[in-house]
Amino acid sequence: MDIHTLMADDKKYYMNTFGQRIPICFEKGEDCTLFDQNGKEYLDFLAGIAVNTLGYGDEGFIGALEGQLEKLIHCSNYFYNEPQTSLAKLLCQNSCADKVFFTNSGAEANEGAMKLARAYFYKKGQPREGFVSALHSFHGRTIATVSATGQEKYQKPFAPLLHGVTYVPFNDKEALAAAVTENTAGLMLECIQGEGGVWPATQEYLEFARELCDETGTLLILDEVQTGMGRTGKLFCHEHYGVQPDLFTIAKALGNGLPIGAVLSKDFCASFEPGDHGTTFGGNPLCCTAGLYVLGRITLPGFLESVTQKGSNFKAALSSLMQYCPKIVDVRGMGLMIGVQLAADTPTAKVTAKLRELGYIVGTADGNVLRLLPPLVMKEDELLSIVPAIKTAISEV
Ligand SMILES: Cc1ncc(COP(=O)(O)O)c(C=O)c1O
């Protein structure tokens, strides 16, 4: 179908939640390159928004999925399935968590974590209602997670929202101390605010958040939906900080494109009991096979080190652009999660359009931040190739 017919049918039949989509239809991917219907190639610095960690067409990944496709795609959670149990075990063995629950998305993982936090206090006989989250955060689109998302623009049509959520400015210890009390069930934070503009938490902020949760008995919930699964050079971003959450959530890269997320919990607060929570699709054999393969690859010796190494060279090269491009005012992030902040008056949409013309797909965040989330397997020369392209794109708009 040609792009114009596709756009017309999309306009007629698909709910317009994505606004004016970019007029490109991708047909296939190979390694870290996407191909549109006309065969034009784009090096992918978005990876389906931090999802396609292993790029496209990874032979081992496809082989693992093919094997499972032939055996069993789905079965009810009334029964056991081996990939589910194996993935739960491997996630616990590689993290501070003791127990796992699988979901189909990041929002569902966060929703599950919020339910788990309330269930924990309810079962202790000391119910707590409140959640504290940060302004500019993003936690998902269900009613509970949109309530936890500290951005009014996502919340407006859905009032009344979940009762009891308080928002605090990110990286502000005083505001946190005033908001987290003995009535707070969960403090929910991203280690790096992704959608909010690629803002890392400071070391002292996350340490303080942990202390405050310990003092008030609040559960620390870290949303690692975007930062998890190696994106920042550690399997989970909280490892950089040496701060252990009570609960944390992952999704996106866990399935390398198959829909799977997870709530990971310490034993003491893993208080769901039979009937409290559930899912039809979550934890099915196919998606868990994807997760097992991805986790296996990311934990191979040297993989995360290479993400750190490539990320630091990439960030240094992007930072060096600042001396030639006054429009670049900051470069921040960790590993291969990098934000290039452009000056407020930069026409960012034109910069990204120019980059597409030059054969590069990038994301944006918070208006004028270029959000770079390439597949973790992207080669260093490919990563560095976008640096002059960004310079050109900025100088031509
Ligand atoms: C930090 C964070 N949490 C939650 C979500 C929601 O995930 P999903 O779109 O899979 O529901 C996202 C998605 O961008 C995210 O970045």
Short mmCIF file of C-alpha atoms and ligand atoms in Angstrom, two decimals:
data_model
loop_
_atom_site.label_atom_id
_atom_site.label_comp_id
_atom_site.label_asym_id
_atom_site.label_seq_id
_atom_site.Cartn_x
_atom_site.Cartn_y
_atom_site.Cartn_z
CA MET A 1 0.00 0.00 0.00
CA ASP A 2 1.45 3.39 -0.91
CA ILE A 3 2.02 5.87 1.90
CA HIS A 4 -0.81 8.21 0.86
CA THR A 5 -3.45 5.46 0.89
CA LEU A 6 -2.06 4.23 4.18
CA MET A 7 -2.28 7.69 5.70
CA ALA A 8 -5.85 8.15 4.45
CA ASP A 9 -6.97 4.77 5.83
CA ASP A 10 -5.18 5.42 9.10
CA LYS A 11 -6.95 8.75 9.40
CA LYS A 12 -10.28 7.09 8.74
CA TYR A 13 -9.94 3.94 10.83
CA TYR A 14 -7.36 4.46 13.56
CA MET A 15 -8.06 6.56 16.65
CA ASN A 16 -5.94 9.63 16.41
CA THR A 17 -3.93 9.40 19.60
CA PHE A 18 -0.56 9.88 17.91
CA GLY A 19 -1.32 13.20 16.21
CA GLN A 20 0.36 13.90 12.90
CA ARG A 21 2.48 10.78 12.48
CA ILE A 22 5.76 10.98 10.58
CA PRO A 23 4.93 10.07 6.96
CA ILE A 24 7.21 7.04 6.80
CA CYS A 25 6.16 3.40 6.83
CA PHE A 26 8.92 1.00 7.81
CA GLU A 27 8.92 -2.32 6.07
CA LYS A 28 11.87 -4.15 7.52
CA GLY A 29 14.92 -3.86 9.69
CA GLU A 30 18.40 -5.35 9.52
CA ASP A 31 20.91 -4.98 12.35
CA CYS A 32 20.47 -1.34 13.38
CA THR A 33 19.03 -0.11 10.09
CA LEU A 34 15.37 0.39 9.19
CA PHE A 35 14.10 0.38 5.59
CA ASP A 36 11.01 2.26 4.46
CA GLN A 37 8.67 1.28 1.63
CA ASN A 38 10.89 3.00 -0.93
CA GLY A 39 13.96 1.16 0.29
CA LYS A 40 15.42 4.27 1.95
CA GLU A 41 17.71 3.31 4.84
CA TYR A 42 17.72 4.90 8.26
CA LEU A 43 20.14 4.21 11.07
CA ASP A 44 17.90 3.77 14.09
CA PHE A 45 18.65 5.89 17.18
CA LEU A 46 15.20 5.33 18.67
CA ALA A 47 14.92 1.51 18.72
CA GLY A 48 11.12 1.61 18.98
CA ILE A 49 11.61 3.86 22.06
CA ALA A 50 14.24 1.82 23.90
CA VAL A 51 12.75 -1.53 22.91
CA ASN A 52 14.81 -3.08 20.10
CA THR A 53 17.94 -3.58 22.14
CA LEU A 54 19.33 -6.30 19.88
CA GLY A 55 18.44 -4.42 16.70
CA TYR A 56 16.63 -6.23 13.90
CA GLY A 57 16.94 -9.75 12.57
CA ASP A 58 19.20 -11.07 15.33
CA GLU A 59 19.63 -14.71 14.35
CA GLY A 60 19.81 -16.12 17.85
CA PHE A 61 16.70 -14.21 18.90
CA ILE A 62 14.72 -15.31 15.86
CA GLY A 63 15.89 -18.90 16.30
CA ALA A 64 14.77 -18.93 19.93
CA LEU A 65 11.35 -17.51 19.00
CA GLU A 66 10.92 -19.89 16.07
CA GLY A 67 11.62 -22.84 18.33
CA GLN A 68 9.02 -21.65 20.83
CA LEU A 69 6.47 -20.66 18.13
CA GLU A 70 6.47 -24.23 16.93
CA LYS A 71 6.03 -25.59 20.45
CA LEU A 72 3.60 -23.29 22.27
CA ILE A 73 2.72 -19.59 21.98
CA HIS A 74 0.30 -19.19 24.83
CA CYS A 75 -1.25 -21.18 27.61
CA SER A 76 -3.31 -20.18 30.58
CA ASN A 77 -1.69 -19.13 33.82
CA TYR A 78 -3.75 -21.92 35.43
CA PHE A 79 -0.81 -24.06 34.32
CA TYR A 80 2.96 -23.92 34.58
CA ASN A 81 5.13 -22.91 31.65
CA GLU A 82 8.87 -23.37 31.70
CA PRO A 83 10.02 -20.14 30.00
CA GLN A 84 8.00 -18.12 32.56
CA THR A 85 9.54 -19.81 35.57
CA SER A 86 13.04 -19.75 34.05
CA LEU A 87 12.80 -16.04 33.24
CA ALA A 88 11.49 -15.18 36.72
CA LYS A 89 14.37 -17.15 38.25
CA LEU A 90 16.99 -15.54 36.02
CA LEU A 91 15.68 -12.03 36.72
CA CYS A 92 15.85 -12.65 40.47
CA GLN A 93 19.30 -14.22 40.23
CA ASN A 94 20.52 -11.11 38.41
CA SER A 95 18.90 -8.43 40.60
CA CYS A 96 17.99 -7.49 44.15
CA ALA A 97 14.47 -8.90 43.64
CA ASP A 98 13.08 -12.12 45.10
CA LYS A 99 9.80 -12.43 43.21
CA VAL A 100 8.46 -11.49 39.77
CA PHE A 101 5.08 -10.95 38.12
CA PHE A 102 4.90 -10.67 34.32
CA THR A 103 2.76 -8.14 32.47
CA ASN A 104 2.28 -7.07 28.85
CA SER A 105 3.52 -3.49 29.06
CA GLY A 106 5.27 -0.89 31.17
CA ALA A 107 2.06 0.74 32.30
CA GLU A 108 0.71 -2.60 33.49
CA ALA A 109 3.94 -3.29 35.36
CA ASN A 110 3.66 0.06 37.16
CA GLU A 111 -0.04 -0.46 37.79
CA GLY A 112 0.87 -3.84 39.30
CA ALA A 113 3.54 -2.26 41.49
CA MET A 114 1.05 0.32 42.76
CA LYS A 115 -1.53 -2.37 43.52
CA LEU A 116 1.16 -4.45 45.24
CA ALA A 117 2.17 -1.49 47.42
CA ARG A 118 -1.40 -0.93 48.57
CA ALA A 119 -1.94 -4.66 49.10
CA TYR A 120 1.19 -4.83 51.26
CA PHE A 121 -0.07 -2.20 53.70
CA TYR A 122 -3.61 -3.55 53.62
CA LYS A 123 -2.39 -7.00 54.56
CA LYS A 124 -0.31 -5.57 57.38
CA GLY A 125 -3.54 -4.15 58.78
CA GLN A 126 -2.21 -0.61 58.30
CA PRO A 127 -3.72 0.52 54.99
CA ARG A 128 -1.94 3.34 53.20
CA GLU A 129 -3.36 5.18 50.24
CA GLY A 130 -0.77 7.71 49.12
CA PHE A 131 1.80 7.71 46.35
CA VAL A 132 4.47 10.31 45.76
CA SER A 133 5.89 10.78 42.28
CA ALA A 134 7.95 13.40 40.48
CA LEU A 135 6.92 16.23 38.23
CA HIS A 136 7.85 15.53 34.59
CA SER A 137 7.78 11.80 35.28
CA PHE A 138 6.17 9.28 32.97
CA HIS A 139 4.73 6.04 34.28
CA GLY A 140 2.09 5.00 31.75
CA ARG A 141 -1.44 5.52 30.48
CA THR A 142 -3.73 3.48 32.73
CA ILE A 143 -5.75 5.54 35.21
CA ALA A 144 -3.43 4.70 38.11
CA THR A 145 -0.22 5.22 36.15
CA VAL A 146 -1.40 8.37 34.42
CA SER A 147 -2.23 9.59 37.93
CA ALA A 148 1.34 8.80 38.98
CA THR A 149 2.67 10.58 35.88
CA GLY A 150 3.55 14.10 36.96
CA GLN A 151 2.48 15.82 33.74
CA GLU A 152 -0.91 17.46 33.53
CA LYS A 153 -1.05 17.22 29.76
CA TYR A 154 -1.53 13.45 29.99
CA GLN A 155 -4.12 13.62 32.75
CA LYS A 156 -6.66 16.28 31.83
CA PRO A 157 -9.46 14.32 30.12
CA PHE A 158 -9.40 11.51 32.66
CA ALA A 159 -10.39 13.16 35.91
CA PRO A 160 -11.09 12.14 38.57
CA LEU A 161 -7.68 10.54 38.84
CA LEU A 162 -6.47 8.12 41.48
CA HIS A 163 -6.87 9.74 44.86
CA GLY A 164 -3.81 10.33 47.02
CA VAL A 165 -1.00 11.05 44.56
CA THR A 166 1.37 13.91 45.42
CA TYR A 167 3.93 15.34 42.98
CA VAL A 168 7.32 16.73 43.85
CA PRO A 169 9.99 18.49 41.77
CA PHE A 170 12.59 15.91 40.70
CA ASN A 171 15.98 15.95 42.45
CA ASP A 172 14.63 18.19 45.24
CA LYS A 173 15.34 16.56 48.60
CA GLU A 174 13.41 19.08 50.69
CA ALA A 175 10.25 18.64 48.64
CA LEU A 176 10.60 14.88 48.98
CA ALA A 177 11.02 15.10 52.75
CA ALA A 178 7.85 17.18 52.98
CA ALA A 179 5.79 14.85 50.76
CA VAL A 180 6.73 11.34 51.92
CA THR A 181 4.98 10.54 55.21
CA GLU A 182 3.81 7.57 57.21
CA ASN A 183 0.69 7.54 55.02
CA THR A 184 2.66 7.07 51.80
CA ALA A 185 2.39 3.58 50.35
CA GLY A 186 4.92 4.11 47.58
CA LEU A 187 7.45 6.62 46.35
CA MET A 188 7.65 6.10 42.59
CA LEU A 189 10.64 7.45 40.69
CA GLU A 190 12.56 6.93 37.47
CA CYS A 191 16.34 6.76 37.88
CA ILE A 192 16.55 8.82 34.71
CA GLN A 193 13.43 10.67 33.63
CA GLY A 194 13.22 9.63 29.98
CA GLU A 195 10.08 11.09 28.52
CA GLY A 196 10.52 14.10 30.79
CA GLY A 197 13.75 15.08 28.99
CA VAL A 198 16.51 12.60 29.94
CA TRP A 199 17.22 13.90 33.45
CA PRO A 200 19.26 11.55 35.67
CA ALA A 201 18.51 11.46 39.39
CA THR A 202 21.45 12.71 41.41
CA GLN A 203 23.28 10.22 43.62
CA GLU A 204 22.31 12.08 46.78
CA TYR A 205 18.67 12.31 45.74
CA LEU A 206 18.23 8.59 45.23
CA GLU A 207 20.14 7.81 48.43
CA PHE A 208 17.94 10.28 50.28
CA ALA A 209 14.81 8.73 48.75
CA ARG A 210 15.93 5.34 50.12
CA GLU A 211 16.57 6.77 53.60
CA LEU A 212 13.23 8.54 53.66
CA CYS A 213 11.40 5.37 52.64
CA ASP A 214 13.19 3.46 55.40
CA GLU A 215 12.27 6.10 57.99
CA THR A 216 8.59 6.24 57.03
CA GLY A 217 8.13 2.59 56.07
CA THR A 218 7.27 3.65 52.51
CA LEU A 219 8.02 1.30 49.62
CA LEU A 220 10.56 2.65 47.15
CA ILE A 221 9.30 1.82 43.64
CA LEU A 222 11.74 2.46 40.82
CA ASP A 223 10.31 2.58 37.31
CA GLU A 224 13.01 1.00 35.14
CA VAL A 225 10.70 0.49 32.17
CA GLN A 226 13.00 2.61 30.01
CA THR A 227 16.28 2.49 31.94
CA GLY A 228 16.28 -1.25 32.64
CA MET A 229 17.74 -4.19 30.71
CA GLY A 230 21.16 -2.73 30.06
CA ARG A 231 20.16 0.61 28.56
CA THR A 232 22.43 2.60 30.89
CA GLY A 233 25.36 0.16 30.97
CA LYS A 234 24.18 -1.77 34.05
CA LEU A 235 21.46 -4.39 33.88
CA PHE A 236 19.30 -2.06 35.99
CA CYS A 237 20.02 1.63 36.37
CA HIS A 238 19.63 1.66 40.16
CA GLU A 239 22.85 -0.42 40.32
CA HIS A 240 24.78 2.73 39.31
CA TYR A 241 23.54 4.37 42.50
CA GLY A 242 24.00 1.45 44.86
CA VAL A 243 20.40 1.99 45.95
CA GLN A 244 18.07 -0.99 46.17
CA PRO A 245 14.37 -0.47 45.55
CA ASP A 246 11.69 -2.52 47.29
CA LEU A 247 9.87 -2.87 44.00
CA PHE A 248 10.95 -2.09 40.48
CA THR A 249 9.41 -2.44 37.06
CA ILE A 250 10.74 -3.25 33.62
CA ALA A 251 9.24 -3.68 30.13
CA LYS A 252 10.36 -2.24 26.76
CA ALA A 253 13.71 -3.96 26.09
CA LEU A 254 12.84 -7.13 28.01
CA GLY A 255 11.12 -8.60 24.95
CA ASN A 256 13.18 -6.89 22.21
CA GLY A 257 9.85 -6.10 20.51
CA LEU A 258 7.58 -8.72 22.00
CA PRO A 259 5.19 -7.26 24.58
CA ILE A 260 6.37 -8.18 28.06
CA GLY A 261 6.93 -6.27 31.29
CA ALA A 262 7.52 -7.27 34.87
CA VAL A 263 7.06 -6.19 38.45
CA LEU A 264 10.04 -7.25 40.57
CA SER A 265 9.70 -7.27 44.32
CA LYS A 266 11.59 -8.00 47.49
CA ASP A 267 10.13 -10.95 49.38
CA PHE A 268 8.82 -8.90 52.31
CA CYS A 269 6.44 -6.85 50.14
CA ALA A 270 5.54 -9.48 47.52
CA SER A 271 2.17 -9.70 49.19
CA PHE A 272 -0.17 -10.66 46.38
CA GLU A 273 -2.19 -13.72 47.27
CA PRO A 274 -4.26 -15.96 45.01
CA GLY A 275 -7.01 -13.91 43.38
CA ASP A 276 -5.48 -10.50 44.18
CA HIS A 277 -4.06 -9.89 40.72
CA GLY A 278 -3.79 -11.68 37.39
CA THR A 279 -3.39 -11.52 33.64
CA THR A 280 -4.35 -13.60 30.61
CA PHE A 281 -1.39 -12.92 28.34
CA GLY A 282 1.26 -11.85 30.85
CA GLY A 283 4.13 -14.33 31.15
CA ASN A 284 3.16 -16.41 28.12
CA PRO A 285 5.79 -18.86 26.81
CA LEU A 286 6.57 -16.88 23.65
CA CYS A 287 7.19 -13.52 25.32
CA CYS A 288 9.13 -15.17 28.15
CA THR A 289 11.30 -16.96 25.59
CA ALA A 290 12.06 -13.53 24.13
CA GLY A 291 12.91 -12.24 27.61
CA LEU A 292 15.12 -15.23 28.35
CA TYR A 293 17.07 -14.70 25.15
CA VAL A 294 17.50 -10.96 25.72
CA LEU A 295 18.56 -11.39 29.34
CA GLY A 296 20.96 -14.15 28.32
CA ARG A 297 22.61 -11.88 25.75
CA ILE A 298 22.81 -8.81 27.97
CA THR A 299 24.42 -10.78 30.77
CA LEU A 300 27.07 -12.33 28.54
CA PRO A 301 30.54 -11.28 29.70
CA GLY A 302 31.53 -7.96 28.15
CA PHE A 303 28.09 -6.94 26.83
CA LEU A 304 27.30 -4.29 29.45
CA GLU A 305 30.91 -3.11 29.49
CA SER A 306 30.63 -2.48 25.76
CA VAL A 307 27.45 -0.43 26.30
CA THR A 308 29.30 1.69 28.87
CA GLN A 309 32.34 2.08 26.65
CA LYS A 310 30.39 2.97 23.52
CA GLY A 311 28.07 5.23 25.50
CA SER A 312 30.87 7.23 27.03
CA ASN A 313 32.66 7.73 23.69
CA PHE A 314 29.36 8.69 22.05
CA LYS A 315 28.48 11.15 24.80
CA ALA A 316 31.95 12.70 24.62
CA ALA A 317 31.64 13.12 20.83
CA LEU A 318 28.19 14.70 21.20
CA SER A 319 29.46 16.98 23.97
CA SER A 320 32.33 18.13 21.76
CA LEU A 321 29.71 19.44 19.31
CA MET A 322 28.77 22.10 21.84
CA GLN A 323 31.82 24.18 20.87
CA TYR A 324 30.60 24.42 17.26
CA CYS A 325 26.85 24.46 17.84
CA PRO A 326 25.67 27.05 20.36
CA LYS A 327 22.18 25.61 19.82
CA ILE A 328 23.28 22.54 21.81
CA VAL A 329 23.10 23.59 25.43
CA ASP A 330 23.55 20.27 27.24
CA VAL A 331 24.34 16.62 26.64
CA ARG A 332 23.34 14.24 29.44
CA GLY A 333 22.46 10.66 30.20
CA MET A 334 24.11 7.33 30.92
CA GLY A 335 25.19 4.44 28.74
CA LEU A 336 23.16 4.53 25.54
CA MET A 337 20.37 6.72 26.93
CA ILE A 338 21.42 10.19 25.91
CA GLY A 339 19.63 13.52 25.69
CA VAL A 340 20.92 16.38 23.57
CA GLN A 341 19.25 19.53 24.86
CA LEU A 342 18.73 22.16 22.18
CA ALA A 343 18.22 25.87 22.92
CA ALA A 344 14.59 26.77 23.54
CA ASP A 345 14.22 28.62 20.24
CA THR A 346 15.49 25.71 18.10
CA PRO A 347 12.87 24.26 15.74
CA THR A 348 13.45 20.73 17.03
CA ALA A 349 10.89 19.12 14.70
CA LYS A 350 12.82 20.54 11.74
CA VAL A 351 16.08 19.17 13.14
CA THR A 352 14.61 15.67 13.43
CA ALA A 353 13.09 15.95 9.94
CA LYS A 354 16.48 16.95 8.54
CA LEU A 355 18.07 14.02 10.35
CA ARG A 356 15.56 11.69 8.70
CA GLU A 357 16.47 13.17 5.35
CA LEU A 358 20.08 12.36 6.20
CA GLY A 359 19.08 8.80 7.13
CA TYR A 360 18.83 8.93 10.94
CA ILE A 361 15.83 8.24 13.18
CA VAL A 362 15.92 10.00 16.56
CA GLY A 363 13.34 10.67 19.23
CA THR A 364 12.54 13.84 21.12
CA ALA A 365 11.55 14.50 24.70
CA ASP A 366 10.17 17.48 26.55
CA GLY A 367 9.96 19.58 23.38
CA ASN A 368 13.55 20.36 22.54
CA VAL A 369 15.64 17.42 23.67
CA LEU A 370 16.90 14.96 21.06
CA ARG A 371 16.45 11.58 22.69
CA LEU A 372 18.99 9.01 21.54
CA LEU A 373 18.20 5.39 22.42
CA PRO A 374 19.98 3.25 19.82
CA PRO A 375 19.98 -0.55 19.91
CA LEU A 376 22.61 -1.62 22.45
CA VAL A 377 24.33 -3.62 19.72
CA MET A 378 24.94 -0.58 17.49
CA LYS A 379 28.59 -0.43 16.42
CA GLU A 380 30.73 2.48 17.55
CA ASP A 381 31.31 3.85 14.03
CA GLU A 382 27.56 3.81 13.42
CA LEU A 383 26.95 5.62 16.70
CA LEU A 384 29.53 8.26 15.91
CA SER A 385 28.21 8.77 12.38
CA ILE A 386 25.24 10.74 13.69
CA VAL A 387 27.44 13.36 15.36
CA PRO A 388 28.30 15.32 12.16
CA ALA A 389 24.74 14.73 10.93
CA ILE A 390 23.35 16.47 14.04
CA LYS A 391 25.74 19.37 13.41
CA THR A 392 24.57 19.63 9.80
CA ALA A 393 20.88 19.31 10.71
CA ILE A 394 21.12 22.06 13.32
CA SER A 395 23.05 24.40 11.04
CA GLU A 396 20.54 23.96 8.19
CA VAL A 397 17.29 24.65 10.04
C1 LIG B 1 9.59 5.21 32.43
C2 LIG B 1 8.38 4.65 31.73
N1 LIG B 1 7.44 4.05 32.45
C3 LIG B 1 6.35 3.52 31.88
C4 LIG B 1 6.14 3.61 30.52
C5 LIG B 1 4.92 3.02 29.91
O1 LIG B 1 5.24 1.86 29.21
P1 LIG B 1 4.22 1.25 28.14
O2 LIG B 1 4.11 2.23 27.03
O3 LIG B 1 4.85 -0.05 27.74
O4 LIG B 1 2.92 1.05 28.84
C6 LIG B 1 7.09 4.24 29.72
C7 LIG B 1 6.90 4.37 28.27
O5 LIG B 1 7.46 5.18 27.60
C8 LIG B 1 8.24 4.78 30.34
O6 LIG B 1 9.19 5.39 29.63
#
